Amino acid sequence: MSDFESLDDVRTLADTLLSTYLRIDLLANNAGGMYNTRALTGDGHERTLQTNYLAPFLLTRLLLPRLVESGGRVVSTSSNANVQGKIDLDDLNFSRRWNSGLGAYGASKLAINLFITELATRSTLSAFTFHPGFVRTGLAPDWWLLRAVKAATFGRCGVAPEVVAAQFIRLAADESISDPIGTYFDRLKPNGKQGGQATDRQLSSDLWNRTSALVGLPADL
């Protein structure tokens, strides 16, 4: 277990995995959060950004050599909320732009898409992003509207986690998937809808470099 609101926890997790497993075939970045109020982690980052993006970025980078050696694959959970996201490299922490938290959530998912796209240009690792739909989980515990919807539908609103897990496993393990590395899937359909910044190659490179500095890694692999 690892607390993604602590980058030291992520580093410890990576060290444990690398010392325990000589081969790593799959990394599933599925942790996430959406918050109604803005808060910073102990590392000084807005918690949506860190939980949904910085921590998965760091873990992937730390495990990357072992994944490449094993011919492995990375699948990272994204969201169609990326369409509403906007990356501002000078305000990744949303210190000036915070509204309800939806903007930070969308930006974190857009960042994941940009990360996997950039990873595809910098390595040979098989990597995809995946929008699972609205899933019945505790993603946003402090959002009263979502709590009300769940209560009104007796917790049946959204896709069952088991259905999403089956789709996730297929993307992770099906070697017949021939879509280009970096493809964004909407459920199991490739090339899901993305925001305009998602195709900005300069932005993906700049974001990679900025993120590497934030988590204390060199930009070059």
CSV table of C-alpha atoms in Angstrom, one decimal:
chain,number,residue,atom,x,y,z
A,1,MET,CA,0.0,0.0,0.0
A,2,SER,CA,1.1,3.6,-0.7
A,3,ASP,CA,-0.3,7.0,0.1
A,4,PHE,CA,-0.1,9.0,-3.2
A,5,GLU,CA,-0.3,12.2,-1.2
A,6,SER,CA,3.3,11.4,-0.1
A,7,LEU,CA,5.9,11.2,-2.8
A,8,ASP,CA,8.3,9.5,-0.3
A,9,ASP,CA,5.6,6.8,0.1
A,10,VAL,CA,5.7,6.4,-3.7
A,11,ARG,CA,9.5,6.1,-3.7
A,12,THR,CA,9.3,3.5,-0.9
A,13,LEU,CA,6.7,1.5,-2.9
A,14,ALA,CA,9.0,1.6,-6.0
A,15,ASP,CA,12.0,0.4,-4.0
A,16,THR,CA,9.9,-2.4,-2.5
A,17,LEU,CA,8.7,-3.6,-5.9
A,18,LEU,CA,12.1,-3.4,-7.5
A,19,SER,CA,13.7,-5.3,-4.7
A,20,THR,CA,10.9,-7.9,-4.6
A,21,TYR,CA,10.3,-8.6,-8.3
A,22,LEU,CA,13.0,-9.2,-10.9
A,23,ARG,CA,10.4,-8.9,-13.6
A,24,ILE,CA,7.5,-6.4,-13.8
A,25,ASP,CA,5.1,-7.0,-16.7
A,26,LEU,CA,2.3,-4.5,-15.8
A,27,LEU,CA,1.8,-1.3,-14.0
A,28,ALA,CA,-1.8,-0.2,-13.5
A,29,ASN,CA,-2.0,3.4,-12.4
A,30,ASN,CA,-5.6,3.5,-11.1
A,31,ALA,CA,-5.4,5.6,-7.9
A,32,GLY,CA,-7.3,8.8,-8.0
A,33,GLY,CA,-9.2,11.5,-6.2
A,34,MET,CA,-11.5,14.5,-6.8
A,35,TYR,CA,-11.9,17.1,-4.1
A,36,ASN,CA,-14.3,20.0,-3.6
A,37,THR,CA,-11.8,22.0,-1.5
A,38,ARG,CA,-8.3,23.0,-2.4
A,39,ALA,CA,-5.5,21.6,-0.2
A,40,LEU,CA,-1.8,21.1,-0.5
A,41,THR,CA,0.0,17.8,0.3
A,42,GLY,CA,3.0,17.6,2.5
A,43,ASP,CA,5.1,17.9,-0.6
A,44,GLY,CA,3.6,21.3,-1.4
A,45,HIS,CA,1.5,20.2,-4.4
A,46,GLU,CA,-2.3,20.6,-4.9
A,47,ARG,CA,-3.6,17.2,-3.8
A,48,THR,CA,-5.6,16.4,-7.0
A,49,LEU,CA,-2.5,17.0,-9.1
A,50,GLN,CA,-0.3,14.9,-6.9
A,51,THR,CA,-2.7,12.0,-6.4
A,52,ASN,CA,-3.9,11.7,-10.0
A,53,TYR,CA,-0.7,12.8,-11.9
A,54,LEU,CA,2.5,13.4,-10.0
A,55,ALA,CA,2.5,10.2,-8.0
A,56,PRO,CA,1.7,8.0,-11.0
A,57,PHE,CA,4.3,9.8,-13.1
A,58,LEU,CA,6.9,9.2,-10.4
A,59,LEU,CA,6.1,5.6,-9.9
A,60,THR,CA,6.1,4.9,-13.6
A,61,ARG,CA,9.5,6.6,-14.1
A,62,LEU,CA,11.0,4.7,-11.2
A,63,LEU,CA,9.8,1.4,-12.5
A,64,LEU,CA,10.4,2.2,-16.1
A,65,PRO,CA,13.8,0.3,-16.6
A,66,ARG,CA,12.3,-2.9,-15.1
A,67,LEU,CA,9.1,-2.6,-17.2
A,68,VAL,CA,11.1,-2.0,-20.4
A,69,GLU,CA,13.4,-5.0,-19.6
A,70,SER,CA,10.3,-7.2,-19.2
A,71,GLY,CA,8.6,-5.9,-22.3
A,72,GLY,CA,5.8,-4.7,-20.0
A,73,ARG,CA,2.9,-2.3,-20.3
A,74,VAL,CA,1.5,0.7,-18.4
A,75,VAL,CA,-2.2,1.4,-18.3
A,76,SER,CA,-3.2,4.7,-16.6
A,77,THR,CA,-6.8,5.6,-15.7
A,78,SER,CA,-7.9,8.9,-17.3
A,79,SER,CA,-11.3,10.4,-17.7
A,80,ASN,CA,-13.4,12.2,-20.3
A,81,ALA,CA,-13.1,15.1,-17.9
A,82,ASN,CA,-9.8,15.8,-19.6
A,83,VAL,CA,-11.8,17.7,-22.2
A,84,GLN,CA,-12.6,20.4,-19.6
A,85,GLY,CA,-9.0,20.4,-18.3
A,86,LYS,CA,-6.4,23.1,-19.0
A,87,ILE,CA,-2.7,22.9,-18.3
A,88,ASP,CA,-1.1,26.1,-17.1
A,89,LEU,CA,2.6,25.3,-16.5
A,90,ASP,CA,2.9,28.4,-14.4
A,91,ASP,CA,-0.1,27.4,-12.2
A,92,LEU,CA,-0.1,23.6,-11.9
A,93,ASN,CA,-1.2,24.0,-8.3
A,94,PHE,CA,-4.3,26.0,-9.2
A,95,SER,CA,-3.3,28.7,-6.7
A,96,ARG,CA,-5.0,31.3,-9.0
A,97,ARG,CA,-7.6,29.2,-10.9
A,98,TRP,CA,-9.4,27.1,-8.3
A,99,ASN,CA,-13.1,27.0,-8.7
A,100,SER,CA,-15.0,23.9,-7.5
A,101,GLY,CA,-12.2,21.3,-8.0
A,102,LEU,CA,-13.6,20.1,-11.4
A,103,GLY,CA,-11.0,22.1,-13.2
A,104,ALA,CA,-8.1,20.6,-11.2
A,105,TYR,CA,-9.5,17.1,-11.8
A,106,GLY,CA,-9.8,17.6,-15.5
A,107,ALA,CA,-6.3,19.1,-15.7
A,108,SER,CA,-4.9,16.1,-13.8
A,109,LYS,CA,-6.5,13.7,-16.3
A,110,LEU,CA,-5.3,15.8,-19.2
A,111,ALA,CA,-1.8,15.7,-17.7
A,112,ILE,CA,-1.9,11.9,-17.5
A,113,ASN,CA,-2.9,11.7,-21.2
A,114,LEU,CA,0.0,14.1,-22.1
A,115,PHE,CA,2.4,12.1,-20.0
A,116,ILE,CA,1.6,8.8,-21.7
A,117,THR,CA,1.8,10.4,-25.1
A,118,GLU,CA,5.2,11.8,-24.3
A,119,LEU,CA,6.3,8.5,-22.8
A,120,ALA,CA,5.5,6.9,-26.2
A,121,THR,CA,8.0,9.3,-27.8
A,122,ARG,CA,10.7,8.8,-25.3
A,123,SER,CA,10.6,5.0,-24.8
A,124,THR,CA,9.5,1.8,-26.4
A,125,LEU,CA,7.2,0.8,-23.6
A,126,SER,CA,3.6,-0.1,-24.4
A,127,ALA,CA,1.5,2.4,-22.6
A,128,PHE,CA,-2.2,3.5,-22.8
A,129,THR,CA,-4.7,5.7,-21.0
A,130,PHE,CA,-8.2,4.6,-20.3
A,131,HIS,CA,-11.5,6.3,-19.5
A,132,PRO,CA,-13.7,3.8,-17.5
A,133,GLY,CA,-16.9,5.8,-17.4
A,134,PHE,CA,-18.6,6.9,-14.2
A,135,VAL,CA,-17.8,4.1,-11.8
A,136,ARG,CA,-19.5,3.3,-8.5
A,137,THR,CA,-16.5,4.2,-6.2
A,138,GLY,CA,-15.7,6.6,-3.4
A,139,LEU,CA,-13.9,9.0,-5.8
A,140,ALA,CA,-15.2,12.3,-4.5
A,141,PRO,CA,-16.2,11.8,-0.8
A,142,ASP,CA,-16.6,15.5,-0.1
A,143,TRP,CA,-18.9,16.3,-3.0
A,144,TRP,CA,-22.5,16.6,-1.6
A,145,LEU,CA,-24.1,16.3,-5.1
A,146,LEU,CA,-22.5,13.0,-5.8
A,147,ARG,CA,-23.4,11.7,-2.3
A,148,ALA,CA,-27.0,12.7,-2.9
A,149,VAL,CA,-27.1,10.9,-6.3
A,150,LYS,CA,-25.6,7.8,-4.8
A,151,ALA,CA,-28.1,7.9,-1.9
A,152,ALA,CA,-31.1,8.5,-4.3
A,153,THR,CA,-30.1,5.5,-6.4
A,154,PHE,CA,-29.1,3.3,-3.4
A,155,GLY,CA,-25.5,3.2,-4.6
A,156,ARG,CA,-26.4,1.8,-8.1
A,157,CYS,CA,-25.6,4.9,-10.1
A,158,GLY,CA,-22.7,4.3,-12.4
A,159,VAL,CA,-20.8,1.3,-13.8
A,160,ALA,CA,-20.0,-1.6,-11.5
A,161,PRO,CA,-16.3,-1.8,-10.6
A,162,GLU,CA,-16.2,-5.4,-11.8
A,163,VAL,CA,-17.2,-4.4,-15.3
A,164,VAL,CA,-14.5,-1.7,-15.4
A,165,ALA,CA,-11.9,-4.2,-13.9
A,166,ALA,CA,-12.6,-6.6,-16.8
A,167,GLN,CA,-12.0,-3.8,-19.4
A,168,PHE,CA,-8.9,-2.7,-17.6
A,169,ILE,CA,-7.5,-6.2,-17.5
A,170,ARG,CA,-8.1,-6.6,-21.2
A,171,LEU,CA,-6.2,-3.4,-22.0
A,172,ALA,CA,-3.4,-4.5,-19.7
A,173,ALA,CA,-3.0,-8.1,-20.8
A,174,ASP,CA,-4.4,-8.5,-24.4
A,175,GLU,CA,-1.3,-8.7,-26.6
A,176,SER,CA,-3.5,-8.5,-29.7
A,177,ILE,CA,-4.2,-4.7,-29.1
A,178,SER,CA,-2.3,-3.1,-32.0
A,179,ASP,CA,-3.3,0.5,-31.5
A,180,PRO,CA,-0.3,2.9,-31.3
A,181,ILE,CA,1.5,3.4,-28.0
A,182,GLY,CA,0.0,6.3,-26.2
A,183,THR,CA,-3.6,5.8,-27.4
A,184,TYR,CA,-6.4,7.1,-25.2
A,185,PHE,CA,-9.2,4.6,-24.9
A,186,ASP,CA,-12.8,5.4,-24.0
A,187,ARG,CA,-13.8,2.2,-22.4
A,188,LEU,CA,-12.4,-0.2,-25.0
A,189,LYS,CA,-12.7,2.2,-28.0
A,190,PRO,CA,-9.5,3.8,-29.1
A,191,ASN,CA,-9.0,7.5,-29.8
A,192,GLY,CA,-11.5,8.8,-27.2
A,193,LYS,CA,-12.4,12.5,-27.2
A,194,GLN,CA,-9.7,14.7,-25.8
A,195,GLY,CA,-9.2,18.4,-25.2
A,196,GLY,CA,-7.3,20.6,-27.6
A,197,GLN,CA,-4.1,20.7,-25.5
A,198,ALA,CA,-3.9,16.9,-25.7
A,199,THR,CA,-2.3,17.0,-29.1
A,200,ASP,CA,0.2,19.8,-28.3
A,201,ARG,CA,3.5,18.1,-28.6
A,202,GLN,CA,5.5,21.0,-27.3
A,203,LEU,CA,3.2,21.1,-24.2
A,204,SER,CA,3.7,17.4,-23.6
A,205,SER,CA,7.5,17.8,-23.7
A,206,ASP,CA,7.4,20.9,-21.5
A,207,LEU,CA,5.1,19.2,-19.0
A,208,TRP,CA,7.4,16.2,-18.8
A,209,ASN,CA,10.4,18.4,-18.1
A,210,ARG,CA,8.5,20.4,-15.5
A,211,THR,CA,7.1,17.3,-13.8
A,212,SER,CA,10.5,15.6,-13.7
A,213,ALA,CA,11.9,18.6,-11.8
A,214,LEU,CA,8.9,18.6,-9.4
A,215,VAL,CA,9.5,14.9,-8.4
A,216,GLY,CA,13.3,15.2,-8.4
A,217,LEU,CA,14.1,13.2,-11.5
A,218,PRO,CA,16.2,14.1,-14.6
A,219,ALA,CA,14.1,14.7,-17.7
A,220,ASP,CA,16.2,12.3,-19.8
A,221,LEU,CA,15.5,8.6,-19.5
